Tab-separated table of C-alpha atoms in Angstrom:
chain	number	residue	atom	x	y	z
A	28	UNK	CA	-0.043	11.502	37.721
A	29	UNK	CA	-2.529	13.543	36.116
A	30	UNK	CA	0.472	15.218	33.668
A	31	UNK	CA	1.442	11.211	32.900
A	32	UNK	CA	-1.983	10.084	32.136
A	33	UNK	CA	-2.340	13.091	29.886
A	34	UNK	CA	0.949	11.934	28.022
A	35	UNK	CA	-0.510	8.845	27.952
A	36	UNK	CA	-3.497	9.737	26.199
A	37	UNK	CA	-1.614	11.811	23.346
A	38	UNK	CA	0.269	9.121	22.902
A	39	UNK	CA	-2.810	7.023	22.405
A	40	UNK	CA	-4.299	9.765	20.164
A	41	UNK	CA	-1.082	10.359	17.779
A	42	UNK	CA	-0.362	6.605	17.865
A	43	UNK	CA	-3.659	5.861	16.187
A	44	UNK	CA	-3.958	7.937	14.136
A	45	UNK	CA	-0.358	7.260	12.538
A	46	UNK	CA	-1.638	3.626	12.783
A	47	UNK	CA	-4.741	3.884	11.166
A	48	UNK	CA	-3.481	6.165	9.324
A	49	UNK	CA	-0.211	3.535	7.630
A	50	UNK	CA	-3.330	1.236	7.291
A	51	UNK	CA	-5.989	2.617	5.415
A	52	UNK	CA	-2.693	4.583	2.620
A	53	UNK	CA	-1.586	0.547	3.393
A	54	UNK	CA	-4.346	0.027	0.899
A	55	UNK	CA	-3.000	1.610	-1.731
A	56	UNK	CA	-0.770	0.217	-2.446
A	57	UNK	CA	-3.401	-3.530	-4.060
A	58	UNK	CA	-5.245	-0.517	-5.389
A	59	UNK	CA	-2.401	1.314	-7.955
A	60	UNK	CA	-0.746	-2.263	-8.196
A	61	UNK	CA	-4.051	-3.968	-9.999
A	62	UNK	CA	-4.686	-0.509	-12.057
A	63	UNK	CA	-1.782	1.265	-13.403
A	64	UNK	CA	-0.735	0.499	-16.532
A	65	UNK	CA	2.595	-1.048	-15.394
A	66	UNK	CA	5.571	-1.768	-12.983
A	67	UNK	CA	7.009	1.716	-13.946
A	68	UNK	CA	4.056	3.673	-13.563
A	69	UNK	CA	3.933	2.963	-9.642
A	70	UNK	CA	7.373	3.256	-10.336
A	71	UNK	CA	7.620	6.815	-10.819
A	72	UNK	CA	4.781	6.777	-7.855
A	73	UNK	CA	7.580	5.786	-5.782
A	74	UNK	CA	10.612	8.130	-7.326
A	75	UNK	CA	9.059	10.641	-6.292
A	76	UNK	CA	7.684	10.569	-3.332
A	77	UNK	CA	10.971	9.668	-1.760
A	78	UNK	CA	11.873	12.639	-3.220
A	79	UNK	CA	10.127	14.341	-1.483
A	80	UNK	CA	10.010	12.978	1.578
A	81	UNK	CA	13.788	13.987	0.986
A	82	UNK	CA	12.494	17.840	0.374
A	83	UNK	CA	10.706	17.387	2.848
A	84	UNK	CA	13.331	17.569	5.901
A	85	UNK	CA	14.930	19.897	3.849
A	86	UNK	CA	12.612	22.847	3.503
A	87	UNK	CA	11.677	21.658	7.786
A	88	UNK	CA	15.750	22.482	7.964
A	89	UNK	CA	14.647	20.332	11.861
A	90	UNK	CA	12.533	23.904	12.440
A	91	UNK	CA	9.810	21.068	14.264
A	92	UNK	CA	12.177	20.590	16.912
A	93	UNK	CA	13.468	23.761	17.256
A	94	UNK	CA	10.189	24.771	17.557
A	95	UNK	CA	9.348	22.732	20.946
A	96	UNK	CA	13.175	23.157	22.434
A	97	UNK	CA	12.903	27.249	21.941
A	98	UNK	CA	9.135	27.628	22.649
A	99	UNK	CA	9.026	25.495	25.929
A	100	UNK	CA	12.426	27.351	27.052
A	101	UNK	CA	11.871	30.074	29.840
A	102	UNK	CA	12.655	33.326	29.019
A	103	UNK	CA	10.906	33.096	25.511
A	104	UNK	CA	7.892	33.965	24.047
A	105	UNK	CA	6.544	30.902	22.507
A	106	UNK	CA	3.455	33.292	19.895
A	107	UNK	CA	7.268	34.809	19.362
A	108	UNK	CA	8.899	31.308	18.152
A	109	UNK	CA	5.813	30.000	16.580
A	110	UNK	CA	6.565	33.636	14.133
A	111	UNK	CA	9.877	32.921	13.816
A	112	UNK	CA	9.745	29.754	12.967
A	113	UNK	CA	6.611	29.551	10.566
A	114	UNK	CA	8.001	32.071	8.183
A	115	UNK	CA	11.741	30.827	8.137
A	116	UNK	CA	10.322	27.212	6.462
A	117	UNK	CA	7.771	29.510	4.386
A	118	UNK	CA	9.919	31.944	2.788
A	119	UNK	CA	12.153	29.031	2.059
A	120	UNK	CA	9.598	26.660	1.544
A	121	UNK	CA	8.407	29.505	-1.484
A	122	UNK	CA	11.653	30.701	-3.072
A	123	UNK	CA	11.965	26.615	-3.087
A	124	UNK	CA	8.824	26.875	-5.791
A	125	UNK	CA	9.438	29.641	-7.214
A	126	UNK	CA	12.457	28.018	-8.250
A	127	UNK	CA	11.443	24.307	-9.502
A	128	UNK	CA	8.488	26.408	-10.768
A	129	UNK	CA	10.662	29.461	-12.943
A	130	UNK	CA	13.629	26.474	-13.633
A	131	UNK	CA	11.325	23.140	-14.570
A	132	UNK	CA	11.963	22.512	-18.564
A	133	UNK	CA	15.780	21.933	-16.911
A	134	UNK	CA	14.410	20.228	-13.359
A	135	UNK	CA	12.332	17.988	-15.218
A	136	UNK	CA	14.488	16.765	-17.872
A	137	UNK	CA	17.233	16.246	-15.111
A	138	UNK	CA	15.109	14.322	-13.178
A	139	UNK	CA	14.028	12.117	-15.871
A	140	UNK	CA	10.546	13.570	-16.508
A	141	UNK	CA	11.503	16.124	-19.420
A	142	UNK	CA	7.897	14.571	-20.774
A	143	UNK	CA	5.937	14.866	-17.781
A	144	UNK	CA	6.758	18.487	-16.004
A	145	UNK	CA	3.700	18.552	-14.479
A	146	UNK	CA	4.378	16.113	-12.424
A	147	UNK	CA	7.524	18.420	-10.879
A	148	UNK	CA	5.222	20.997	-10.145
A	149	UNK	CA	3.233	19.173	-9.113
A	150	UNK	CA	4.578	17.890	-6.214
A	151	UNK	CA	6.581	20.814	-5.904
A	152	UNK	CA	3.915	22.798	-4.505
A	153	UNK	CA	2.523	19.822	-2.038
A	154	UNK	CA	5.687	19.473	-0.810
A	155	UNK	CA	6.074	23.081	-0.532
A	156	UNK	CA	2.657	23.239	1.750
A	157	UNK	CA	3.499	20.016	3.018
A	158	UNK	CA	6.710	21.906	4.731
A	159	UNK	CA	4.120	24.181	6.225
A	160	UNK	CA	1.816	22.291	7.696
A	161	UNK	CA	4.592	20.991	9.684
A	162	UNK	CA	5.278	23.929	11.338
A	163	UNK	CA	1.724	24.178	11.968
A	164	UNK	CA	0.538	20.372	13.306
A	165	UNK	CA	4.092	21.125	15.588
A	166	UNK	CA	1.773	24.085	16.747
A	167	UNK	CA	-1.709	21.973	17.664
A	168	UNK	CA	1.261	19.475	19.532
A	169	UNK	CA	2.196	21.789	21.628
A	170	UNK	CA	-1.094	23.101	22.332
A	171	UNK	CA	-1.733	19.849	23.687
A	172	UNK	CA	-4.397	19.881	20.431
A	173	UNK	CA	-3.811	15.909	20.462
A	174	UNK	CA	-7.922	15.444	18.438
A	175	UNK	CA	-7.225	17.868	15.748
A	176	UNK	CA	-4.069	17.245	15.775
A	177	UNK	CA	-4.931	13.840	14.478
A	178	UNK	CA	-8.747	15.447	13.306
A	179	UNK	CA	-6.738	16.347	10.675
A	180	UNK	CA	-4.489	14.171	10.222
A	181	UNK	CA	-7.536	11.830	9.104
A	182	UNK	CA	-9.510	13.637	7.554
A	183	UNK	CA	-6.125	13.563	4.486
A	184	UNK	CA	-6.361	10.166	4.753
A	185	UNK	CA	-9.726	9.208	4.280
A	186	UNK	CA	-10.045	11.992	1.728
A	187	UNK	CA	-6.454	10.959	0.327
A	188	UNK	CA	-7.744	7.243	0.147
A	189	UNK	CA	-11.587	8.000	-1.773
A	190	UNK	CA	-10.956	10.000	-4.605
A	191	UNK	CA	-8.033	7.788	-5.533
A	192	UNK	CA	-11.032	5.361	-6.242
A	193	UNK	CA	-13.059	7.992	-7.648
A	194	UNK	CA	-10.360	7.989	-10.044
A	195	UNK	CA	-8.888	4.696	-10.013
A	196	UNK	CA	-11.583	2.252	-9.933
A	197	UNK	CA	-15.061	3.922	-10.179
A	198	UNK	CA	-14.996	6.737	-12.787
A	199	UNK	CA	-13.478	4.056	-16.070
A	200	UNK	CA	-15.936	1.743	-14.614
A	201	UNK	CA	-18.991	4.566	-15.263
A	202	UNK	CA	-16.995	6.445	-17.849
A	203	UNK	CA	-15.398	4.686	-21.250
A	204	UNK	CA	-13.548	7.907	-22.374
A	205	UNK	CA	-11.811	7.614	-19.484
A	206	UNK	CA	-8.174	7.236	-19.407
A	207	UNK	CA	-6.519	5.889	-16.085
A	208	UNK	CA	-2.892	7.726	-15.433
A	209	UNK	CA	0.002	7.799	-12.988
A	210	UNK	CA	-1.314	12.374	-12.933
A	211	UNK	CA	-5.027	11.840	-10.964
A	212	UNK	CA	-2.283	10.707	-7.445
A	213	UNK	CA	-0.570	13.532	-7.021
A	214	UNK	CA	-3.521	15.917	-8.566
A	215	UNK	CA	-5.776	13.400	-5.750
A	216	UNK	CA	-2.206	14.270	-3.457
A	217	UNK	CA	-2.307	18.203	-3.481
A	218	UNK	CA	-6.519	18.202	-3.060
A	219	UNK	CA	-6.445	17.036	-0.321
A	220	UNK	CA	-2.818	19.308	1.020
A	221	UNK	CA	-4.705	22.137	0.398
A	222	UNK	CA	-8.292	20.834	1.970
A	223	UNK	CA	-5.948	20.876	5.096
A	224	UNK	CA	-4.177	24.131	4.418
A	225	UNK	CA	-7.681	25.791	4.662
A	226	UNK	CA	-8.517	23.824	7.568
A	227	UNK	CA	-5.609	25.025	9.750
A	228	UNK	CA	-6.970	29.198	8.985
A	229	UNK	CA	-7.365	29.414	12.875
A	230	UNK	CA	-3.854	28.723	13.715
A	231	UNK	CA	-2.526	31.455	10.058
A	232	UNK	CA	-3.790	34.297	13.365
A	233	UNK	CA	-1.059	32.931	15.656
A	234	UNK	CA	1.635	33.942	12.642
A	235	UNK	CA	2.660	37.217	13.075
A	236	UNK	CA	5.600	39.008	11.397
A	237	UNK	CA	6.090	41.697	13.686
A	238	UNK	CA	6.727	39.246	16.383
A	239	UNK	CA	10.406	37.412	13.494
A	240	UNK	CA	13.254	37.754	15.873
A	241	UNK	CA	16.649	38.840	13.951
A	242	UNK	CA	18.537	37.103	17.495
A	243	UNK	CA	16.272	34.542	17.891
A	244	UNK	CA	16.657	33.190	14.322
A	245	UNK	CA	19.768	32.400	14.441
A	246	UNK	CA	19.859	31.366	17.628
A	247	UNK	CA	17.621	28.447	16.250
A	248	UNK	CA	19.203	28.020	13.094
A	249	UNK	CA	22.184	27.060	15.191
A	250	UNK	CA	19.725	25.075	17.132
A	251	UNK	CA	18.505	23.577	14.323
A	252	UNK	CA	21.049	22.514	11.910
A	253	UNK	CA	22.373	19.425	13.217
A	254	UNK	CA	19.569	18.604	13.146
A	255	UNK	CA	19.249	18.820	9.473
A	256	UNK	CA	22.204	16.510	9.112
A	257	UNK	CA	20.678	13.911	11.052
A	258	UNK	CA	17.140	14.524	9.679
A	259	UNK	CA	19.376	14.148	5.897
A	260	UNK	CA	20.893	11.072	7.150
A	261	UNK	CA	18.007	8.913	8.425
A	262	UNK	CA	15.648	9.953	6.104
A	263	UNK	CA	17.809	8.728	3.267
A	264	UNK	CA	18.155	5.474	5.194
A	265	UNK	CA	14.144	4.985	3.828
A	266	UNK	CA	15.066	6.529	0.336
A	267	UNK	CA	18.874	5.795	-1.084
A	268	UNK	CA	17.231	2.760	-2.772
A	269	UNK	CA	14.671	4.484	-4.669
A	270	UNK	CA	16.271	7.587	-5.480
A	271	UNK	CA	19.506	5.596	-6.521
A	272	UNK	CA	17.447	1.834	-8.396
A	273	UNK	CA	15.609	3.915	-11.508
A	274	UNK	CA	19.209	6.624	-11.470
A	275	UNK	CA	21.167	3.437	-11.849
A	276	UNK	CA	20.218	1.255	-14.260
A	277	UNK	CA	18.250	2.384	-17.327
A	278	UNK	CA	15.710	4.287	-17.738
A	279	UNK	CA	12.986	2.827	-18.482
A	280	UNK	CA	14.372	-0.532	-16.355
A	281	UNK	CA	15.361	1.349	-14.307
A	282	UNK	CA	11.062	2.119	-12.849
A	283	UNK	CA	9.930	-1.268	-13.793
A	284	UNK	CA	12.577	-2.292	-10.862
A	285	UNK	CA	11.835	0.624	-8.855
A	286	UNK	CA	7.896	-0.513	-9.453
A	287	UNK	CA	8.285	-4.152	-7.982
A	288	UNK	CA	10.870	-2.910	-5.156
A	289	UNK	CA	8.196	-0.220	-3.822
A	290	UNK	CA	5.448	-2.508	-3.755
A	291	UNK	CA	6.649	-6.018	-2.392
A	292	UNK	CA	9.108	-3.153	0.144
A	293	UNK	CA	4.815	-2.114	1.455
A	294	UNK	CA	4.422	-5.746	2.021
A	295	UNK	CA	6.856	-5.452	4.469
A	296	UNK	CA	5.258	-2.389	6.090
A	297	UNK	CA	3.457	-4.604	8.020
A	298	UNK	CA	6.679	-4.663	10.012
A	299	UNK	CA	6.907	-0.749	9.771
A	300	UNK	CA	3.401	-0.582	10.969
A	301	UNK	CA	4.137	-3.255	14.586
A	302	UNK	CA	7.747	-0.743	14.648
A	303	UNK	CA	6.202	2.471	14.989
A	304	UNK	CA	3.132	1.571	17.089
A	305	UNK	CA	5.304	0.029	19.986
A	306	UNK	CA	7.593	4.009	18.992
A	307	UNK	CA	4.686	6.038	20.211
A	308	UNK	CA	4.095	3.378	23.092
A	309	UNK	CA	6.947	2.733	24.268
A	310	UNK	CA	9.242	6.494	23.992
A	311	UNK	CA	6.969	8.500	27.183
A	312	UNK	CA	7.619	5.357	29.250
A	313	UNK	CA	11.059	4.828	28.888
A	314	UNK	CA	11.351	8.534	29.329
A	315	UNK	CA	8.775	9.330	32.224
A	316	UNK	CA	11.489	6.401	34.313
A	317	UNK	CA	14.982	7.736	33.309
A	318	UNK	CA	15.548	8.244	37.205
A	319	UNK	CA	13.968	4.820	37.792
A	320	UNK	CA	17.258	2.821	39.063
A	321	UNK	CA	16.131	-0.059	37.400
A	322	UNK	CA	15.325	1.855	33.827
A	323	UNK	CA	18.874	-0.539	32.656
A	324	UNK	CA	16.734	-4.187	33.122
A	325	UNK	CA	14.056	-2.479	31.566
A	326	UNK	CA	15.118	-1.245	28.994
A	327	UNK	CA	17.261	-5.047	28.962
A	328	UNK	CA	13.929	-6.382	29.602
A	329	UNK	CA	11.948	-4.579	26.936
A	330	UNK	CA	15.165	-4.843	24.248
A	331	UNK	CA	13.763	-8.810	24.086
A	332	UNK	CA	10.127	-8.670	24.064
A	333	UNK	CA	10.835	-6.396	21.221
A	334	UNK	CA	12.560	-8.366	19.325
A	335	UNK	CA	10.634	-11.906	20.286
A	336	UNK	CA	7.287	-9.883	18.811
A	337	UNK	CA	9.618	-8.612	15.641
A	338	UNK	CA	10.575	-12.088	14.790
A	339	UNK	CA	7.118	-13.860	15.511
A	340	UNK	CA	5.574	-11.380	13.153
A	341	UNK	CA	8.214	-12.382	10.733
A	342	UNK	CA	7.510	-15.593	10.901
A	343	UNK	CA	4.122	-14.857	9.940
A	344	UNK	CA	4.258	-12.278	7.255
A	345	UNK	CA	5.854	-15.613	5.778
A	346	UNK	CA	3.875	-18.179	6.636
A	347	UNK	CA	0.953	-16.441	4.977
A	348	UNK	CA	2.971	-15.710	1.862
A	349	UNK	CA	0.636	-17.328	0.173
A	350	UNK	CA	-1.892	-15.210	0.923
A	351	UNK	CA	-0.942	-11.590	1.217
A	352	UNK	CA	0.844	-12.420	-2.063
A	353	UNK	CA	-2.778	-11.574	-3.328
A	354	UNK	CA	-2.139	-7.579	-1.820
A	355	UNK	CA	-0.105	-6.978	-5.156
A	356	UNK	CA	-0.709	-7.416	-8.645
A	357	UNK	CA	0.427	-11.219	-10.501
A	358	UNK	CA	3.418	-8.225	-12.321
A	359	UNK	CA	5.117	-7.671	-9.034
A	360	UNK	CA	5.302	-10.356	-7.550
A	361	UNK	CA	8.610	-11.518	-8.716
A	362	UNK	CA	10.579	-9.636	-6.353
A	363	UNK	CA	8.413	-11.252	-2.829
A	364	UNK	CA	11.852	-12.847	-2.007
A	365	UNK	CA	12.740	-9.954	-1.248
A	366	UNK	CA	10.407	-9.675	0.971
A	367	UNK	CA	11.487	-11.300	4.355
A	368	UNK	CA	15.328	-9.097	4.071
A	369	UNK	CA	12.979	-5.813	4.503
A	370	UNK	CA	11.562	-7.254	7.143
A	371	UNK	CA	15.055	-8.250	8.346
A	372	UNK	CA	15.735	-4.180	7.439
A	373	UNK	CA	12.598	-2.740	9.740
A	374	UNK	CA	13.625	-5.533	12.743
A	375	UNK	CA	16.914	-4.080	12.738
A	376	UNK	CA	15.928	0.160	12.135
A	377	UNK	CA	13.682	-1.046	15.651
A	378	UNK	CA	16.575	-2.634	17.866
A	379	UNK	CA	18.413	0.281	17.093
A	380	UNK	CA	15.814	2.544	18.232
A	381	UNK	CA	15.518	0.441	21.285
A	382	UNK	CA	19.379	1.131	21.239
A	383	UNK	CA	19.380	4.749	20.626
A	384	UNK	CA	18.243	5.320	23.890
A	385	UNK	CA	20.919	5.382	25.830
A	386	UNK	CA	22.520	8.303	24.314
A	387	UNK	CA	18.749	10.392	24.976
A	388	UNK	CA	18.720	9.231	28.460
A	389	UNK	CA	22.123	10.513	28.771
A	390	UNK	CA	21.989	13.302	26.424
A	391	UNK	CA	24.898	13.030	24.073
A	392	UNK	CA	22.329	13.052	21.026
A	393	UNK	CA	25.633	13.980	18.988
A	394	UNK	CA	26.642	9.911	19.002
A	395	UNK	CA	23.264	9.167	16.613
A	396	UNK	CA	24.556	12.161	14.317
A	397	UNK	CA	27.462	10.116	13.601
A	398	UNK	CA	25.885	6.593	13.939
A	399	UNK	CA	23.110	7.737	11.871
A	400	UNK	CA	25.707	8.801	8.436
A	401	UNK	CA	27.974	5.711	9.175
A	402	UNK	CA	25.196	3.925	8.565
A	403	UNK	CA	23.448	6.149	5.484
A	404	UNK	CA	27.267	5.687	4.105
A	405	UNK	CA	26.653	2.096	3.770
A	406	UNK	CA	23.875	2.166	2.377
A	407	UNK	CA	25.112	4.868	-0.541
A	408	UNK	CA	27.883	2.638	-0.674
A	409	UNK	CA	25.671	-0.971	-1.150
A	410	UNK	CA	23.611	0.565	-3.674
A	411	UNK	CA	25.050	2.316	-6.385
A	412	UNK	CA	28.076	-1.195	-6.730
A	413	UNK	CA	25.581	-3.881	-6.032
A	414	UNK	CA	21.931	-2.026	-7.389
A	415	UNK	CA	24.154	-1.778	-11.586
A	416	UNK	CA	24.449	-6.114	-10.755
A	417	UNK	CA	21.203	-7.251	-9.293
A	418	UNK	CA	18.805	-4.522	-9.316
A	419	UNK	CA	16.610	-4.095	-6.252
A	420	UNK	CA	17.691	-7.196	-5.047
A	421	UNK	CA	21.296	-4.454	-3.931
A	422	UNK	CA	18.680	-2.215	-1.862
A	423	UNK	CA	17.222	-4.842	-0.314
A	424	UNK	CA	20.344	-5.906	1.017
A	425	UNK	CA	21.494	-2.076	1.413
A	426	UNK	CA	18.830	-2.161	4.296
A	427	UNK	CA	19.821	-4.777	5.581
A	428	UNK	CA	23.462	-3.331	5.843
A	429	UNK	CA	22.357	0.316	7.048
A	430	UNK	CA	20.758	-0.433	9.743
A	431	UNK	CA	22.729	-3.235	11.604
A	432	UNK	CA	26.054	-0.640	10.597
A	433	UNK	CA	24.164	1.251	12.909
A	434	UNK	CA	22.533	-1.043	15.489
A	435	UNK	CA	26.041	-3.051	15.692
A	436	UNK	CA	27.972	0.833	16.546
A	437	UNK	CA	25.069	1.809	18.367
A	438	UNK	CA	25.415	-1.699	20.684
A	439	UNK	CA	29.016	-1.664	21.147
A	440	UNK	CA	29.361	2.462	22.217
A	441	UNK	CA	26.711	2.008	24.181
A	442	UNK	CA	28.167	-0.038	26.132
A	443	UNK	CA	31.092	1.744	27.086
A	444	UNK	CA	28.802	5.068	28.010
A	445	UNK	CA	25.161	3.341	29.199
A	446	UNK	CA	26.396	-0.268	30.316
A	447	UNK	CA	22.095	-2.191	29.735
A	448	UNK	CA	22.257	-6.331	30.671
A	449	UNK	CA	21.127	-7.233	26.892
A	450	UNK	CA	20.072	-10.970	27.558
A	451	UNK	CA	22.426	-11.665	24.337
A	452	UNK	CA	21.616	-15.535	24.627
A	453	UNK	CA	18.704	-15.573	24.857
A	454	UNK	CA	17.247	-13.730	22.374
A	455	UNK	CA	20.536	-15.249	20.048
A	456	UNK	CA	18.092	-18.991	20.738
A	457	UNK	CA	14.951	-16.956	19.505
A	458	UNK	CA	17.410	-15.246	16.425
A	459	UNK	CA	18.350	-19.234	15.448
A	460	UNK	CA	14.980	-20.743	16.376
A	461	UNK	CA	13.755	-18.298	13.672
A	462	UNK	CA	16.456	-18.755	10.662
A	463	UNK	CA	15.629	-22.824	11.598
A	464	UNK	CA	11.667	-22.221	10.894
A	465	UNK	CA	11.986	-19.137	8.986
A	466	UNK	CA	14.458	-22.331	6.010
A	467	UNK	CA	12.042	-25.148	7.098
A	468	UNK	CA	8.266	-22.498	6.201
A	469	UNK	CA	11.107	-22.311	2.119
A	470	UNK	CA	11.707	-25.198	1.696
A	471	UNK	CA	7.666	-26.605	2.233
A	472	UNK	CA	6.954	-25.408	-1.466
A	473	UNK	CA	9.314	-28.091	-2.567
A	474	UNK	CA	7.046	-30.669	-0.867
A	475	UNK	CA	3.349	-29.309	-0.464
A	476	UNK	CA	2.016	-27.702	-3.970
A	477	UNK	CA	-0.555	-26.789	-1.742
A	478	UNK	CA	-0.974	-22.967	-1.309
A	479	UNK	CA	-3.407	-23.841	1.706
A	480	UNK	CA	-0.991	-26.650	3.209
A	481	UNK	CA	1.982	-25.037	3.390
A	482	UNK	CA	-0.075	-22.575	5.183
A	483	UNK	CA	-0.198	-25.385	7.446
A	484	UNK	CA	3.517	-26.306	8.264
A	485	UNK	CA	3.694	-22.149	8.637
A	486	UNK	CA	1.109	-22.173	11.499
A	487	UNK	CA	2.449	-25.316	12.483
A	488	UNK	CA	6.070	-23.708	13.121
A	489	UNK	CA	4.051	-20.529	14.672
A	490	UNK	CA	2.222	-22.347	17.489
A	491	UNK	CA	6.026	-23.435	18.173
A	492	UNK	CA	7.285	-20.937	18.482
A	493	UNK	CA	4.453	-19.468	20.920
A	494	UNK	CA	5.096	-22.318	22.900
A	495	UNK	CA	8.805	-21.360	23.696
A	496	UNK	CA	7.800	-18.353	24.456
A	497	UNK	CA	5.393	-19.430	26.736
A	498	UNK	CA	7.080	-22.162	28.670
A	499	UNK	CA	11.274	-20.347	28.895
A	500	UNK	CA	9.485	-16.696	29.005
A	501	UNK	CA	6.064	-16.508	29.964
A	502	UNK	CA	5.667	-19.469	32.770
A	503	UNK	CA	8.523	-18.983	35.085
A	504	UNK	CA	7.658	-15.090	35.421
A	505	UNK	CA	3.613	-16.362	36.410
A	506	UNK	CA	5.456	-18.925	38.786
A	507	UNK	CA	7.294	-16.157	40.458
A	508	UNK	CA	4.390	-14.363	40.853
A	509	UNK	CA	2.155	-17.260	41.983
A	510	UNK	CA	4.283	-17.849	44.426
A	511	UNK	CA	5.005	-13.702	46.128
A	512	UNK	CA	0.790	-14.122	45.476
A	513	UNK	CA	1.243	-17.697	48.502
A	514	UNK	CA	3.991	-15.602	50.402
């Protein structure tokens, strides 16, 4: 019981810091979309951060998970495991940074930033430090220092938000000659990352070159390379569209399209915050009940509740879009029609996460690699063929296609290895009801011009959805409990 209580406490701290952090970073979206000079400027932000997300996976090459695996193995010296993992990542990061800085001219030109190589230099330093910090944050988790982990994460986020407000709001207001440029975004990120690095002085003392083991490094690399493949496939599922969009269209057009797509994607991220909260709360719960005979039934019920909750959130975002649209600047609102599509992709990602437990619980994680690669390939192909014709709309639908493939493969293969009695008919009813209400909400502006009237119609439909949930799923459970109590 004590271990479970500790697990729940740590999960709450990690989950809260992640969700709060995402929310605070979310507040930067209206800041950027209102103050940056053009959609293309915000496109640069999205492009470079998508590149660094991919690079971070490559530079850490699965060492975070590998460190946990080996540090908890009987007979291994955790300090030697940490020193070996840290030094490998640090050397790779240093070589990467030296290569980028030494070849900055051709690299920046190849990436489309010949006029601003400083952007590439800043992001290269940032991602190199982030890679090293990833192992240091893993050490905190291994040492069960959840509060310290959360404090460091929140320090970065709060400092980042504060400096962005200073650079983009306060200084332009008080200094007439202050020029707003997208470069401040990357400089502020570097400052915040450097501050957090200084906070790791105590943890850096655990690094000992004398504890580095070549044989251990070899074993860790053999374990980590499949994780690297899975990590690359996973991150490409998230950022491939943002990487390809400005390179499949003429440069300025591509960056403008990416700015609009990135801003609208952030509106859809409301769904991502919901799925992230669910993941932090649910994953430890599932693994704590591996030996529970009723576990398949539990997985089935929770899948249904997850889908109900995310469909309700989907309808809520659509219903109140007349207000939510003001989260982004007017120039970006032409892309709001892709928000529902992006949310469907997020729902499918959440469903895939739920379905993935069968191969995690049966130790057949290789299937996760194949499913992710299949989804990633689908997403890239859709983007490659359709972006030149449809622009950022293709990116939105590519996400649906990619996660849709992952979901279907995981379901049909999973039912052969670990049958789970998902209530498909009941789920289908909720999906159909959501589709009907969504259609009505989309047609409402043709008949109701007033935004408040449109939201009133949406509110009525949301109430009807909740009424259906109560009548068909909540009421029977309450009745059964009452009957059992009376008995």
